[in-house]
Amino acid sequence: MTKEFIEAVKHHQTTFGLNLSDKTISLLNDYYQLVQANNEILHLVAPCSAEEFAVRHILESLTLLEYLPKYAKFADIGTGAGLPSIPCLIVRNDLKAYLIESKPKKTNFLAEVTKKCDLSKQVRIVNQQFEEVERPDISHVTCRALDKFTHKLPHLLKWSKNAGLIFFAGNSLRDELIKNTVKFDEKLLPLSEQRFLFISKKNQK
């Protein structure tokens, strides 16, 4: 599985505009192995092949980097397995992130990942619902797999204040963004027909 994952990252990375070093890919593989070791118990991601994990979970997450300036601080809401934040933090050590996750078992997993992937100086893990957290000093908010995403969008927009928004989602979220009069751009993710990045530079209606 390790070999299949590494080969998939190397094969598909140029499609995502990336040129990752062997060392970085090895670190991403370490993260992949941690997810695999805990997935059966914690249900971090849907079962998938090593290649699908490389493309859908790692390389798609790394599309976030295009929108994060040097030394950016961002919040990952409902981060779950650590996606999209953990791959981005592995690739760029200038970034800092607040990982906001309400399920204790998943925050324990994130703490293990943070330690084993040497990300402690870049990460703060918050075991709460985002609505219960005072918004930290951040420039961006991202979200990839928040439960009831469309339902919670108005609360998330209010919580985010004037931070830039970078959401991974499908067509239903587009409709909600329009309904909430959010100005945004969208980008179809490579190798996908219905998964998008929705980018709003500032949370302004």
mmCIF file with all atom_site columns, C-alpha atoms in Angstrom:
data_model
loop_
_atom_site.group_PDB
_atom_site.id
_atom_site.type_symbol
_atom_site.label_atom_id
_atom_site.label_alt_id
_atom_site.label_comp_id
_atom_site.label_asym_id
_atom_site.label_entity_id
_atom_site.label_seq_id
_atom_site.pdbx_PDB_ins_code
_atom_site.Cartn_x
_atom_site.Cartn_y
_atom_site.Cartn_z
_atom_site.occupancy
_atom_site.B_iso_or_equiv
_atom_site.pdbx_formal_charge
_atom_site.auth_seq_id
_atom_site.auth_comp_id
_atom_site.auth_asym_id
_atom_site.auth_atom_id
_atom_site.pdbx_PDB_model_num
ATOM 1   C CA . MET A 1 1   ? 0.000   0.000  0.000   1.00 0.00 ? 1   MET A CA 1
ATOM 2   C CA . THR A 1 2   ? 2.847   2.348  0.780   1.00 0.00 ? 2   THR A CA 1
ATOM 3   C CA . LYS A 1 3   ? 4.366   1.843  -2.663  1.00 0.00 ? 3   LYS A CA 1
ATOM 4   C CA . GLU A 1 4   ? 0.987   2.293  -4.362  1.00 0.00 ? 4   GLU A CA 1
ATOM 5   C CA . PHE A 1 5   ? 0.334   5.520  -2.441  1.00 0.00 ? 5   PHE A CA 1
ATOM 6   C CA . ILE A 1 6   ? 3.755   7.009  -3.201  1.00 0.00 ? 6   ILE A CA 1
ATOM 7   C CA . GLU A 1 7   ? 3.536   6.104  -6.886  1.00 0.00 ? 7   GLU A CA 1
ATOM 8   C CA . ALA A 1 8   ? 0.044   7.632  -7.115  1.00 0.00 ? 8   ALA A CA 1
ATOM 9   C CA . VAL A 1 9   ? 1.199   10.925 -5.588  1.00 0.00 ? 9   VAL A CA 1
ATOM 10  C CA . LYS A 1 10  ? 4.163   11.075 -7.964  1.00 0.00 ? 10  LYS A CA 1
ATOM 11  C CA . HIS A 1 11  ? 2.039   10.168 -10.976 1.00 0.00 ? 11  HIS A CA 1
ATOM 12  C CA . HIS A 1 12  ? -0.823  12.613 -10.376 1.00 0.00 ? 12  HIS A CA 1
ATOM 13  C CA . GLN A 1 13  ? 0.891   15.571 -8.686  1.00 0.00 ? 13  GLN A CA 1
ATOM 14  C CA . THR A 1 14  ? 1.620   17.500 -11.888 1.00 0.00 ? 14  THR A CA 1
ATOM 15  C CA . THR A 1 15  ? -2.116  17.464 -12.706 1.00 0.00 ? 15  THR A CA 1
ATOM 16  C CA . PHE A 1 16  ? -2.539  19.453 -9.492  1.00 0.00 ? 16  PHE A CA 1
ATOM 17  C CA . GLY A 1 17  ? 0.336   21.820 -10.328 1.00 0.00 ? 17  GLY A CA 1
ATOM 18  C CA . LEU A 1 18  ? 2.624   20.298 -7.706  1.00 0.00 ? 18  LEU A CA 1
ATOM 19  C CA . ASN A 1 19  ? 6.238   19.149 -7.665  1.00 0.00 ? 19  ASN A CA 1
ATOM 20  C CA . LEU A 1 20  ? 6.752   17.558 -4.264  1.00 0.00 ? 20  LEU A CA 1
ATOM 21  C CA . SER A 1 21  ? 10.132  16.336 -3.061  1.00 0.00 ? 21  SER A CA 1
ATOM 22  C CA . ASP A 1 22  ? 10.675  12.672 -2.184  1.00 0.00 ? 22  ASP A CA 1
ATOM 23  C CA . LYS A 1 23  ? 11.075  13.693 1.460   1.00 0.00 ? 23  LYS A CA 1
ATOM 24  C CA . THR A 1 24  ? 7.720   15.476 1.465   1.00 0.00 ? 24  THR A CA 1
ATOM 25  C CA . ILE A 1 25  ? 5.989   12.544 -0.220  1.00 0.00 ? 25  ILE A CA 1
ATOM 26  C CA . SER A 1 26  ? 7.489   10.249 2.413   1.00 0.00 ? 26  SER A CA 1
ATOM 27  C CA . LEU A 1 27  ? 6.036   12.457 5.165   1.00 0.00 ? 27  LEU A CA 1
ATOM 28  C CA . LEU A 1 28  ? 2.649   12.428 3.451   1.00 0.00 ? 28  LEU A CA 1
ATOM 29  C CA . ASN A 1 29  ? 2.904   8.647  3.325   1.00 0.00 ? 29  ASN A CA 1
ATOM 30  C CA . ASP A 1 30  ? 3.524   8.585  7.087   1.00 0.00 ? 30  ASP A CA 1
ATOM 31  C CA . TYR A 1 31  ? 0.265   10.487 7.526   1.00 0.00 ? 31  TYR A CA 1
ATOM 32  C CA . TYR A 1 32  ? -1.538  8.116  5.167   1.00 0.00 ? 32  TYR A CA 1
ATOM 33  C CA . GLN A 1 33  ? -0.332  5.150  7.218   1.00 0.00 ? 33  GLN A CA 1
ATOM 34  C CA . LEU A 1 34  ? -1.624  6.753  10.431  1.00 0.00 ? 34  LEU A CA 1
ATOM 35  C CA . VAL A 1 35  ? -5.055  7.261  8.878   1.00 0.00 ? 35  VAL A CA 1
ATOM 36  C CA . GLN A 1 36  ? -5.110  3.663  7.641   1.00 0.00 ? 36  GLN A CA 1
ATOM 37  C CA . ALA A 1 37  ? -4.101  2.306  11.044  1.00 0.00 ? 37  ALA A CA 1
ATOM 38  C CA . ASN A 1 38  ? -6.961  4.135  12.777  1.00 0.00 ? 38  ASN A CA 1
ATOM 39  C CA . ASN A 1 39  ? -9.636  4.221  10.106  1.00 0.00 ? 39  ASN A CA 1
ATOM 40  C CA . GLU A 1 40  ? -11.483 1.020  10.963  1.00 0.00 ? 40  GLU A CA 1
ATOM 41  C CA . ILE A 1 41  ? -12.140 2.220  14.517  1.00 0.00 ? 41  ILE A CA 1
ATOM 42  C CA . LEU A 1 42  ? -12.534 5.971  13.978  1.00 0.00 ? 42  LEU A CA 1
ATOM 43  C CA . HIS A 1 43  ? -14.141 6.039  10.494  1.00 0.00 ? 43  HIS A CA 1
ATOM 44  C CA . LEU A 1 44  ? -11.918 8.920  9.435   1.00 0.00 ? 44  LEU A CA 1
ATOM 45  C CA . VAL A 1 45  ? -12.486 8.529  5.683   1.00 0.00 ? 45  VAL A CA 1
ATOM 46  C CA . ALA A 1 46  ? -14.596 6.266  3.503   1.00 0.00 ? 46  ALA A CA 1
ATOM 47  C CA . PRO A 1 47  ? -12.757 3.054  2.520   1.00 0.00 ? 47  PRO A CA 1
ATOM 48  C CA . CYS A 1 48  ? -10.726 3.624  -0.631  1.00 0.00 ? 48  CYS A CA 1
ATOM 49  C CA . SER A 1 49  ? -7.655  2.469  -2.510  1.00 0.00 ? 49  SER A CA 1
ATOM 50  C CA . ALA A 1 50  ? -4.236  3.971  -1.880  1.00 0.00 ? 50  ALA A CA 1
ATOM 51  C CA . GLU A 1 51  ? -4.458  5.767  -5.242  1.00 0.00 ? 51  GLU A CA 1
ATOM 52  C CA . GLU A 1 52  ? -7.862  7.259  -4.437  1.00 0.00 ? 52  GLU A CA 1
ATOM 53  C CA . PHE A 1 53  ? -6.596  8.420  -1.045  1.00 0.00 ? 53  PHE A CA 1
ATOM 54  C CA . ALA A 1 54  ? -3.588  10.032 -2.724  1.00 0.00 ? 54  ALA A CA 1
ATOM 55  C CA . VAL A 1 55  ? -5.739  11.896 -5.234  1.00 0.00 ? 55  VAL A CA 1
ATOM 56  C CA . ARG A 1 56  ? -8.936  12.710 -3.371  1.00 0.00 ? 56  ARG A CA 1
ATOM 57  C CA . HIS A 1 57  ? -7.610  13.277 0.126   1.00 0.00 ? 57  HIS A CA 1
ATOM 58  C CA . ILE A 1 58  ? -3.980  14.386 -0.285  1.00 0.00 ? 58  ILE A CA 1
ATOM 59  C CA . LEU A 1 59  ? -3.635  16.117 -3.649  1.00 0.00 ? 59  LEU A CA 1
ATOM 60  C CA . GLU A 1 60  ? -7.100  17.702 -3.508  1.00 0.00 ? 60  GLU A CA 1
ATOM 61  C CA . SER A 1 61  ? -6.316  19.044 -0.025  1.00 0.00 ? 61  SER A CA 1
ATOM 62  C CA . LEU A 1 62  ? -3.102  20.592 -1.329  1.00 0.00 ? 62  LEU A CA 1
ATOM 63  C CA . THR A 1 63  ? -5.066  22.775 -3.771  1.00 0.00 ? 63  THR A CA 1
ATOM 64  C CA . LEU A 1 64  ? -5.699  24.913 -0.681  1.00 0.00 ? 64  LEU A CA 1
ATOM 65  C CA . LEU A 1 65  ? -2.067  26.064 -0.735  1.00 0.00 ? 65  LEU A CA 1
ATOM 66  C CA . GLU A 1 66  ? -2.594  28.274 -3.786  1.00 0.00 ? 66  GLU A CA 1
ATOM 67  C CA . TYR A 1 67  ? -4.856  30.510 -1.686  1.00 0.00 ? 67  TYR A CA 1
ATOM 68  C CA . LEU A 1 68  ? -2.781  30.699 1.492   1.00 0.00 ? 68  LEU A CA 1
ATOM 69  C CA . PRO A 1 69  ? -0.102  33.421 1.539   1.00 0.00 ? 69  PRO A CA 1
ATOM 70  C CA . LYS A 1 70  ? 3.228   32.982 3.298   1.00 0.00 ? 70  LYS A CA 1
ATOM 71  C CA . TYR A 1 71  ? 2.888   32.580 7.079   1.00 0.00 ? 71  TYR A CA 1
ATOM 72  C CA . ALA A 1 72  ? -0.904  32.355 6.880   1.00 0.00 ? 72  ALA A CA 1
ATOM 73  C CA . LYS A 1 73  ? -2.887  31.272 9.932   1.00 0.00 ? 73  LYS A CA 1
ATOM 74  C CA . PHE A 1 74  ? -6.096  29.431 9.171   1.00 0.00 ? 74  PHE A CA 1
ATOM 75  C CA . ALA A 1 75  ? -8.870  27.474 10.869  1.00 0.00 ? 75  ALA A CA 1
ATOM 76  C CA . ASP A 1 76  ? -9.947  24.053 9.635   1.00 0.00 ? 76  ASP A CA 1
ATOM 77  C CA . ILE A 1 77  ? -13.538 23.514 10.769  1.00 0.00 ? 77  ILE A CA 1
ATOM 78  C CA . GLY A 1 78  ? -14.703 19.960 11.442  1.00 0.00 ? 78  GLY A CA 1
ATOM 79  C CA . THR A 1 79  ? -11.291 18.726 10.439  1.00 0.00 ? 79  THR A CA 1
ATOM 80  C CA . GLY A 1 80  ? -11.945 15.059 11.248  1.00 0.00 ? 80  GLY A CA 1
ATOM 81  C CA . ALA A 1 81  ? -8.985  13.130 9.866   1.00 0.00 ? 81  ALA A CA 1
ATOM 82  C CA . GLY A 1 82  ? -7.037  16.378 9.458   1.00 0.00 ? 82  GLY A CA 1
ATOM 83  C CA . LEU A 1 83  ? -8.146  17.154 5.938   1.00 0.00 ? 83  LEU A CA 1
ATOM 84  C CA . PRO A 1 84  ? -7.338  19.470 4.249   1.00 0.00 ? 84  PRO A CA 1
ATOM 85  C CA . SER A 1 85  ? -5.045  20.960 6.898   1.00 0.00 ? 85  SER A CA 1
ATOM 86  C CA . ILE A 1 86  ? -2.533  18.203 7.744   1.00 0.00 ? 86  ILE A CA 1
ATOM 87  C CA . PRO A 1 87  ? -1.230  17.647 4.188   1.00 0.00 ? 87  PRO A CA 1
ATOM 88  C CA . CYS A 1 88  ? -0.882  21.423 3.750   1.00 0.00 ? 88  CYS A CA 1
ATOM 89  C CA . LEU A 1 89  ? 1.035   21.793 7.022   1.00 0.00 ? 89  LEU A CA 1
ATOM 90  C CA . ILE A 1 90  ? 3.357   18.931 6.048   1.00 0.00 ? 90  ILE A CA 1
ATOM 91  C CA . VAL A 1 91  ? 4.154   20.547 2.706   1.00 0.00 ? 91  VAL A CA 1
ATOM 92  C CA . ARG A 1 92  ? 4.543   24.111 4.038   1.00 0.00 ? 92  ARG A CA 1
ATOM 93  C CA . ASN A 1 93  ? 6.104   24.653 7.453   1.00 0.00 ? 93  ASN A CA 1
ATOM 94  C CA . ASP A 1 94  ? 5.374   28.406 7.351   1.00 0.00 ? 94  ASP A CA 1
ATOM 95  C CA . LEU A 1 95  ? 1.653   27.762 7.910   1.00 0.00 ? 95  LEU A CA 1
ATOM 96  C CA . LYS A 1 96  ? -0.164  27.577 11.242  1.00 0.00 ? 96  LYS A CA 1
ATOM 97  C CA . ALA A 1 97  ? -3.614  26.128 11.814  1.00 0.00 ? 97  ALA A CA 1
ATOM 98  C CA . TYR A 1 98  ? -6.357  25.742 14.362  1.00 0.00 ? 98  TYR A CA 1
ATOM 99  C CA . LEU A 1 99  ? -7.915  22.300 13.942  1.00 0.00 ? 99  LEU A CA 1
ATOM 100 C CA . ILE A 1 100 ? -11.464 22.540 15.281  1.00 0.00 ? 100 ILE A CA 1
ATOM 101 C CA . GLU A 1 101 ? -13.063 19.130 15.819  1.00 0.00 ? 101 GLU A CA 1
ATOM 102 C CA . SER A 1 102 ? -15.882 18.285 18.237  1.00 0.00 ? 102 SER A CA 1
ATOM 103 C CA . LYS A 1 103 ? -15.377 14.500 18.499  1.00 0.00 ? 103 LYS A CA 1
ATOM 104 C CA . PRO A 1 104 ? -12.847 13.637 21.269  1.00 0.00 ? 104 PRO A CA 1
ATOM 105 C CA . LYS A 1 105 ? -11.599 10.415 19.642  1.00 0.00 ? 105 LYS A CA 1
ATOM 106 C CA . LYS A 1 106 ? -10.785 12.307 16.481  1.00 0.00 ? 106 LYS A CA 1
ATOM 107 C CA . THR A 1 107 ? -9.007  15.087 18.366  1.00 0.00 ? 107 THR A CA 1
ATOM 108 C CA . ASN A 1 108 ? -6.934  12.375 20.086  1.00 0.00 ? 108 ASN A CA 1
ATOM 109 C CA . PHE A 1 109 ? -6.043  11.066 16.644  1.00 0.00 ? 109 PHE A CA 1
ATOM 110 C CA . LEU A 1 110 ? -5.103  14.573 15.497  1.00 0.00 ? 110 LEU A CA 1
ATOM 111 C CA . ALA A 1 111 ? -2.845  14.935 18.528  1.00 0.00 ? 111 ALA A CA 1
ATOM 112 C CA . GLU A 1 112 ? -1.102  11.685 17.563  1.00 0.00 ? 112 GLU A CA 1
ATOM 113 C CA . VAL A 1 113 ? -0.668  12.868 13.967  1.00 0.00 ? 113 VAL A CA 1
ATOM 114 C CA . THR A 1 114 ? 0.642   16.241 15.102  1.00 0.00 ? 114 THR A CA 1
ATOM 115 C CA . LYS A 1 115 ? 3.252   14.566 17.276  1.00 0.00 ? 115 LYS A CA 1
ATOM 116 C CA . LYS A 1 116 ? 4.363   11.880 14.837  1.00 0.00 ? 116 LYS A CA 1
ATOM 117 C CA . CYS A 1 117 ? 4.487   14.240 11.856  1.00 0.00 ? 117 CYS A CA 1
ATOM 118 C CA . ASP A 1 118 ? 6.393   16.886 13.867  1.00 0.00 ? 118 ASP A CA 1
ATOM 119 C CA . LEU A 1 119 ? 3.714   19.555 13.453  1.00 0.00 ? 119 LEU A CA 1
ATOM 120 C CA . SER A 1 120 ? 3.331   20.605 17.091  1.00 0.00 ? 120 SER A CA 1
ATOM 121 C CA . LYS A 1 121 ? 4.695   24.118 16.518  1.00 0.00 ? 121 LYS A CA 1
ATOM 122 C CA . GLN A 1 122 ? 2.229   24.685 13.675  1.00 0.00 ? 122 GLN A CA 1
ATOM 123 C CA . VAL A 1 123 ? -0.977  23.309 15.159  1.00 0.00 ? 123 VAL A CA 1
ATOM 124 C CA . ARG A 1 124 ? -3.482  24.021 17.874  1.00 0.00 ? 124 ARG A CA 1
ATOM 125 C CA . ILE A 1 125 ? -6.218  21.418 18.322  1.00 0.00 ? 125 ILE A CA 1
ATOM 126 C CA . VAL A 1 126 ? -9.578  22.607 19.651  1.00 0.00 ? 126 VAL A CA 1
ATOM 127 C CA . ASN A 1 127 ? -12.050 19.959 20.846  1.00 0.00 ? 127 ASN A CA 1
ATOM 128 C CA . GLN A 1 128 ? -15.292 21.948 20.494  1.00 0.00 ? 128 GLN A CA 1
ATOM 129 C CA . GLN A 1 129 ? -18.023 22.837 18.041  1.00 0.00 ? 129 GLN A CA 1
ATOM 130 C CA . PHE A 1 130 ? -16.879 25.880 16.085  1.00 0.00 ? 130 PHE A CA 1
ATOM 131 C CA . GLU A 1 131 ? -19.906 27.841 17.359  1.00 0.00 ? 131 GLU A CA 1
ATOM 132 C CA . GLU A 1 132 ? -18.547 27.451 20.899  1.00 0.00 ? 132 GLU A CA 1
ATOM 133 C CA . VAL A 1 133 ? -15.107 28.822 19.991  1.00 0.00 ? 133 VAL A CA 1
ATOM 134 C CA . GLU A 1 134 ? -14.169 32.480 19.846  1.00 0.00 ? 134 GLU A CA 1
ATOM 135 C CA . ARG A 1 135 ? -12.735 32.989 16.402  1.00 0.00 ? 135 ARG A CA 1
ATOM 136 C CA . PRO A 1 136 ? -8.925  33.037 16.713  1.00 0.00 ? 136 PRO A CA 1
ATOM 137 C CA . ASP A 1 137 ? -6.550  35.435 14.973  1.00 0.00 ? 137 ASP A CA 1
ATOM 138 C CA . ILE A 1 138 ? -6.696  33.916 11.487  1.00 0.00 ? 138 ILE A CA 1
ATOM 139 C CA . SER A 1 139 ? -6.729  35.110 7.908   1.00 0.00 ? 139 SER A CA 1
ATOM 140 C CA . HIS A 1 140 ? -8.644  32.179 6.389   1.00 0.00 ? 140 HIS A CA 1
ATOM 141 C CA . VAL A 1 141 ? -11.247 29.556 7.200   1.00 0.00 ? 141 VAL A CA 1
ATOM 142 C CA . THR A 1 142 ? -11.426 26.236 5.391   1.00 0.00 ? 142 THR A CA 1
ATOM 143 C CA . CYS A 1 143 ? -13.809 23.329 5.605   1.00 0.00 ? 143 CYS A CA 1
ATOM 144 C CA . ARG A 1 144 ? -13.994 20.031 3.762   1.00 0.00 ? 144 ARG A CA 1
ATOM 145 C CA . ALA A 1 145 ? -16.273 17.583 5.529   1.00 0.00 ? 145 ALA A CA 1
ATOM 146 C CA . LEU A 1 146 ? -18.361 19.426 8.098   1.00 0.00 ? 146 LEU A CA 1
ATOM 147 C CA . ASP A 1 147 ? -21.514 17.557 9.137   1.00 0.00 ? 147 ASP A CA 1
ATOM 148 C CA . LYS A 1 148 ? -24.629 19.316 7.827   1.00 0.00 ? 148 LYS A CA 1
ATOM 149 C CA . PHE A 1 149 ? -22.406 21.788 5.969   1.00 0.00 ? 149 PHE A CA 1
ATOM 150 C CA . THR A 1 150 ? -25.179 23.575 4.079   1.00 0.00 ? 150 THR A CA 1
ATOM 151 C CA . HIS A 1 151 ? -27.324 23.832 7.228   1.00 0.00 ? 151 HIS A CA 1
ATOM 152 C CA . LYS A 1 152 ? -24.445 25.290 9.247   1.00 0.00 ? 152 LYS A CA 1
ATOM 153 C CA . LEU A 1 153 ? -23.217 27.662 6.539   1.00 0.00 ? 153 LEU A CA 1
ATOM 154 C CA . PRO A 1 154 ? -24.991 30.801 7.880   1.00 0.00 ? 154 PRO A CA 1
ATOM 155 C CA . HIS A 1 155 ? -23.460 30.199 11.334  1.00 0.00 ? 155 HIS A CA 1
ATOM 156 C CA . LEU A 1 156 ? -20.047 29.595 9.786   1.00 0.00 ? 156 LEU A CA 1
ATOM 157 C CA . LEU A 1 157 ? -20.255 32.800 7.751   1.00 0.00 ? 157 LEU A CA 1
ATOM 158 C CA . LYS A 1 158 ? -21.085 34.775 10.884  1.00 0.00 ? 158 LYS A CA 1
ATOM 159 C CA . TRP A 1 159 ? -18.292 33.059 12.858  1.00 0.00 ? 159 TRP A CA 1
ATOM 160 C CA . SER A 1 160 ? -15.701 33.662 10.132  1.00 0.00 ? 160 SER A CA 1
ATOM 161 C CA . LYS A 1 161 ? -16.300 37.440 10.195  1.00 0.00 ? 161 LYS A CA 1
ATOM 162 C CA . ASN A 1 162 ? -14.026 38.970 7.534   1.00 0.00 ? 162 ASN A CA 1
ATOM 163 C CA . ALA A 1 163 ? -11.690 35.984 7.057   1.00 0.00 ? 163 ALA A CA 1
ATOM 164 C CA . GLY A 1 164 ? -11.142 34.555 3.597   1.00 0.00 ? 164 GLY A CA 1
ATOM 165 C CA . LEU A 1 165 ? -13.195 31.429 2.925   1.00 0.00 ? 165 LEU A CA 1
ATOM 166 C CA . ILE A 1 166 ? -11.967 28.327 1.106   1.00 0.00 ? 166 ILE A CA 1
ATOM 167 C CA . PHE A 1 167 ? -14.542 25.536 1.087   1.00 0.00 ? 167 PHE A CA 1
ATOM 168 C CA . PHE A 1 168 ? -14.338 22.077 -0.496  1.00 0.00 ? 168 PHE A CA 1
ATOM 169 C CA . ALA A 1 169 ? -17.825 20.967 -1.513  1.00 0.00 ? 169 ALA A CA 1
ATOM 170 C CA . GLY A 1 170 ? -20.295 20.079 -4.240  1.00 0.00 ? 170 GLY A CA 1
ATOM 171 C CA . ASN A 1 171 ? -23.127 21.792 -6.043  1.00 0.00 ? 171 ASN A CA 1
ATOM 172 C CA . SER A 1 172 ? -25.409 22.050 -3.015  1.00 0.00 ? 172 SER A CA 1
ATOM 173 C CA . LEU A 1 173 ? -23.015 24.382 -1.212  1.00 0.00 ? 173 LEU A CA 1
ATOM 174 C CA . ARG A 1 174 ? -22.845 26.656 -4.236  1.00 0.00 ? 174 ARG A CA 1
ATOM 175 C CA . ASP A 1 175 ? -26.596 27.113 -3.994  1.00 0.00 ? 175 ASP A CA 1
ATOM 176 C CA . GLU A 1 176 ? -26.328 27.975 -0.290  1.00 0.00 ? 176 GLU A CA 1
ATOM 177 C CA . LEU A 1 177 ? -23.532 30.480 -0.875  1.00 0.00 ? 177 LEU A CA 1
ATOM 178 C CA . ILE A 1 178 ? -25.659 32.202 -3.499  1.00 0.00 ? 178 ILE A CA 1
ATOM 179 C CA . LYS A 1 179 ? -28.667 32.133 -1.163  1.00 0.00 ? 179 LYS A CA 1
ATOM 180 C CA . ASN A 1 180 ? -26.533 33.803 1.524   1.00 0.00 ? 180 ASN A CA 1
ATOM 181 C CA . THR A 1 181 ? -25.345 36.405 -1.020  1.00 0.00 ? 181 THR A CA 1
ATOM 182 C CA . VAL A 1 182 ? -21.665 35.487 -0.636  1.00 0.00 ? 182 VAL A CA 1
ATOM 183 C CA . LYS A 1 183 ? -19.415 36.631 -3.466  1.00 0.00 ? 183 LYS A CA 1
ATOM 184 C CA . PHE A 1 184 ? -17.134 33.767 -4.495  1.00 0.00 ? 184 PHE A CA 1
ATOM 185 C CA . ASP A 1 185 ? -15.090 32.165 -7.229  1.00 0.00 ? 185 ASP A CA 1
ATOM 186 C CA . GLU A 1 186 ? -15.111 28.451 -7.863  1.00 0.00 ? 186 GLU A CA 1
ATOM 187 C CA . LYS A 1 187 ? -12.622 25.933 -9.179  1.00 0.00 ? 187 LYS A CA 1
ATOM 188 C CA . LEU A 1 188 ? -13.402 22.402 -10.302 1.00 0.00 ? 188 LEU A CA 1
ATOM 189 C CA . LEU A 1 189 ? -10.919 20.106 -8.611  1.00 0.00 ? 189 LEU A CA 1
ATOM 190 C CA . PRO A 1 190 ? -8.649  18.168 -11.003 1.00 0.00 ? 190 PRO A CA 1
ATOM 191 C CA . LEU A 1 191 ? -9.783  14.627 -11.874 1.00 0.00 ? 191 LEU A CA 1
ATOM 192 C CA . SER A 1 192 ? -13.261 15.373 -10.507 1.00 0.00 ? 192 SER A CA 1
ATOM 193 C CA . GLU A 1 193 ? -16.608 16.130 -12.127 1.00 0.00 ? 193 GLU A CA 1
ATOM 194 C CA . GLN A 1 194 ? -18.504 17.438 -9.099  1.00 0.00 ? 194 GLN A CA 1
ATOM 195 C CA . ARG A 1 195 ? -16.076 18.469 -6.360  1.00 0.00 ? 195 ARG A CA 1
ATOM 196 C CA . PHE A 1 196 ? -15.177 22.132 -6.185  1.00 0.00 ? 196 PHE A CA 1
ATOM 197 C CA . LEU A 1 197 ? -13.233 24.746 -4.287  1.00 0.00 ? 197 LEU A CA 1
ATOM 198 C CA . PHE A 1 198 ? -15.354 27.772 -3.436  1.00 0.00 ? 198 PHE A CA 1
ATOM 199 C CA . ILE A 1 199 ? -13.172 30.780 -2.656  1.00 0.00 ? 199 ILE A CA 1
ATOM 200 C CA . SER A 1 200 ? -14.303 34.063 -1.115  1.00 0.00 ? 200 SER A CA 1
ATOM 201 C CA . LYS A 1 201 ? -11.471 36.494 -0.444  1.00 0.00 ? 201 LYS A CA 1
ATOM 202 C CA . LYS A 1 202 ? -13.436 38.145 2.322   1.00 0.00 ? 202 LYS A CA 1
ATOM 203 C CA . ASN A 1 203 ? -16.672 37.134 3.958   1.00 0.00 ? 203 ASN A CA 1
ATOM 204 C CA . GLN A 1 204 ? -18.589 40.054 2.529   1.00 0.00 ? 204 GLN A CA 1
ATOM 205 C CA . LYS A 1 205 ? -22.136 40.056 1.282   1.00 0.00 ? 205 LYS A CA 1
#
